[in-house]
Amino acid sequence: MFSRSPVTTMLYFQLVIMAGTVMLAYYFEYTDTFDVHVQGFFCYDSSYTKPYLGPEESSAVPPALLYTLVAGIPTLVIIVTECVLFLLQYTSKDLDSREKTIVTGDCCYLNPLVRRTFRFLGVYAFGLFTTDIFVNAGQVVTGNLAPHFLTVCKPNYTALGCQHALRFISHQEACTGNQEDILRARKTFPSKEAALSVYAALYLAMYITYTVKAKGTRLAKPVLSLGLMCLAFLTGLNRVAEYRNHWSDVIAGFVVGVAIATFLVVCVVHNFKGKLLFSESPPQDHADSAPMANHPRVESPLQKYIASQNHIAFAEVT
């Protein structure tokens, strides 16, 4: 009777979770399955009368550019870094007599480089879709209004009886503008652009910090990490400057992105650390069965020098 190994079962389970996450993100993003909460407003509320600078595609950071950067840059950096570390480890050790593949199922073997790379990228992709789900859920539930909401809403103040600014309008039919612009203006909290950008920047910054251990990078790593975080901050700042989000929307997006990235790095991939990639157990001779006191170990100066130079470690997440 055929039975799957625990590793194969766990792999299938993770694929099911990933597929469910992608489908949920798709329903939030491209369907009207979840109705957006209709939040009311006060007549002539100055908080929502900022100018409308056009669709998202006309922004200084359009969605196509943002999604390309948050998906492409971390993927490229992780693949290149893993390949370099693997080659350094491979060429610095005598691996001819050691196992260079790991078992992932009953009949499948993967190179450790492939497994590490797919694991880090898989967790990163899962975090991207999770961030998108959290953000979309918050936008649907709150229905928070954009700073330019009344500009695209174009309410008929006379018909609504807005003789004074304290009158509260709560019904959806109050708007006469373009329905797509109005719906988009009701989905601003938290800011999706801020959440995705800070998630990508923090995940990549922590990856570089924990994985790259080469000499001479003590200053380069924090500079690169802070540069990534600065780009994420500028993305959120641009959302406020273009009147597409409030400060509270951007801050909430930052919180969501930072929380998800920190949780995945610390609790899922364990700071990108783990056991050594290749087993370094030395072969045991029959003489090893004798008491250690009778066979004291003496290292030659050459052996000590080689051991001091062999400092490159390639870690695998378990």
CSV table of C-alpha atoms in Angstrom, one decimal, residues 186-295:
chain,number,residue,atom,x,y,z
A,186,ARG,CA,-13.6,54.6,-0.4
A,187,LYS,CA,-10.7,52.2,-0.1
A,188,THR,CA,-7.8,54.0,1.5
A,189,PHE,CA,-7.3,52.6,5.0
A,190,PRO,CA,-4.7,51.1,5.3
A,191,SER,CA,-2.6,52.2,2.4
A,192,LYS,CA,-1.7,49.3,0.2
A,193,GLU,CA,1.2,51.0,-1.4
A,194,ALA,CA,2.8,51.8,1.9
A,195,ALA,CA,2.2,48.3,3.3
A,196,LEU,CA,3.7,46.4,0.3
A,197,SER,CA,6.7,48.7,-0.1
A,198,VAL,CA,7.7,48.5,3.6
A,199,TYR,CA,7.1,44.8,3.7
A,200,ALA,CA,9.4,44.2,0.7
A,201,ALA,CA,12.0,46.6,2.0
A,202,LEU,CA,12.1,45.2,5.5
A,203,TYR,CA,12.1,41.5,4.4
A,204,LEU,CA,15.0,42.2,2.0
A,205,ALA,CA,16.9,44.3,4.5
A,206,MET,CA,16.7,41.5,7.1
A,207,TYR,CA,17.7,38.9,4.6
A,208,ILE,CA,20.8,40.9,3.6
A,209,THR,CA,21.7,41.6,7.3
A,210,TYR,CA,21.4,38.0,8.5
A,211,THR,CA,22.7,36.2,5.4
A,212,VAL,CA,25.7,38.2,4.1
A,213,LYS,CA,28.6,37.7,6.4
A,214,ALA,CA,31.5,38.7,4.2
A,215,LYS,CA,34.2,40.9,5.6
A,216,GLY,CA,34.0,44.6,4.7
A,217,THR,CA,30.2,44.7,4.8
A,218,ARG,CA,29.8,46.1,8.3
A,219,LEU,CA,28.9,49.5,6.9
A,220,ALA,CA,27.5,48.5,3.5
A,221,LYS,CA,24.7,46.3,4.9
A,222,PRO,CA,23.1,49.0,7.1
A,223,VAL,CA,23.5,51.6,4.4
A,224,LEU,CA,21.7,49.3,1.9
A,225,SER,CA,19.1,48.4,4.4
A,226,LEU,CA,18.4,52.0,5.4
A,227,GLY,CA,18.2,52.9,1.7
A,228,LEU,CA,15.5,50.3,1.1
A,229,MET,CA,13.5,51.6,4.1
A,230,CYS,CA,13.9,55.1,2.9
A,231,LEU,CA,12.4,54.2,-0.5
A,232,ALA,CA,9.4,52.6,1.3
A,233,PHE,CA,9.0,55.8,3.4
A,234,LEU,CA,9.1,58.0,0.3
A,235,THR,CA,6.4,55.8,-1.3
A,236,GLY,CA,4.1,56.5,1.6
A,237,LEU,CA,5.1,60.2,1.6
A,238,ASN,CA,4.2,60.4,-2.1
A,239,ARG,CA,0.7,59.0,-1.3
A,240,VAL,CA,0.1,61.8,1.1
A,241,ALA,CA,1.6,64.5,-1.1
A,242,GLU,CA,-0.7,63.5,-4.0
A,243,TYR,CA,-3.8,63.5,-1.7
A,244,ARG,CA,-4.5,59.8,-2.3
A,245,ASN,CA,-4.1,58.8,1.4
A,246,HIS,CA,-4.2,60.4,4.8
A,247,TRP,CA,-1.3,60.2,7.1
A,248,SER,CA,-3.2,57.7,9.2
A,249,ASP,CA,-3.7,55.4,6.2
A,250,VAL,CA,0.0,55.4,5.4
A,251,ILE,CA,1.1,54.8,9.1
A,252,ALA,CA,-1.4,51.9,9.3
A,253,GLY,CA,0.0,50.5,6.1
A,254,PHE,CA,3.5,50.7,7.5
A,255,VAL,CA,2.4,48.9,10.6
A,256,VAL,CA,0.8,46.0,8.7
A,257,GLY,CA,3.9,45.6,6.4
A,258,VAL,CA,6.4,45.7,9.3
A,259,ALA,CA,4.4,43.3,11.4
A,260,ILE,CA,4.0,40.6,8.6
A,261,ALA,CA,7.7,40.9,7.5
A,262,THR,CA,8.9,40.6,11.1
A,263,PHE,CA,6.7,37.6,11.9
A,264,LEU,CA,7.8,35.7,8.8
A,265,VAL,CA,11.5,36.4,9.2
A,266,VAL,CA,11.6,35.7,13.0
A,267,CYS,CA,9.1,32.8,13.3
A,268,VAL,CA,9.0,31.1,9.9
A,269,VAL,CA,12.5,31.3,8.4
A,270,HIS,CA,14.2,31.9,11.8
A,271,ASN,CA,16.3,34.9,10.8
A,272,PHE,CA,17.5,32.9,7.7
A,273,LYS,CA,19.6,30.7,10.0
A,274,GLY,CA,19.7,26.9,10.5
A,275,LYS,CA,22.0,23.9,10.4
A,276,LEU,CA,25.0,23.7,8.1
A,277,LEU,CA,24.2,22.9,4.4
A,278,PHE,CA,26.7,20.0,4.2
A,279,SER,CA,27.4,17.5,6.9
A,280,GLU,CA,30.9,17.8,8.2
A,281,SER,CA,31.1,14.6,10.2
A,282,PRO,CA,34.5,13.2,9.7
A,283,PRO,CA,34.8,9.5,8.8
A,284,GLN,CA,35.4,7.3,11.8
A,285,ASP,CA,38.2,4.7,11.8
A,286,HIS,CA,38.1,1.4,13.7
A,287,ALA,CA,40.7,2.9,16.0
A,288,ASP,CA,38.1,5.4,17.3
A,289,SER,CA,36.6,2.7,19.4
A,290,ALA,CA,39.6,2.9,21.7
A,291,PRO,CA,39.5,5.3,24.7
A,292,MET,CA,40.2,8.9,23.9
A,293,ALA,CA,42.9,9.0,26.6
A,294,ASN,CA,45.0,6.5,24.6
A,295,HIS,CA,44.7,8.5,21.3
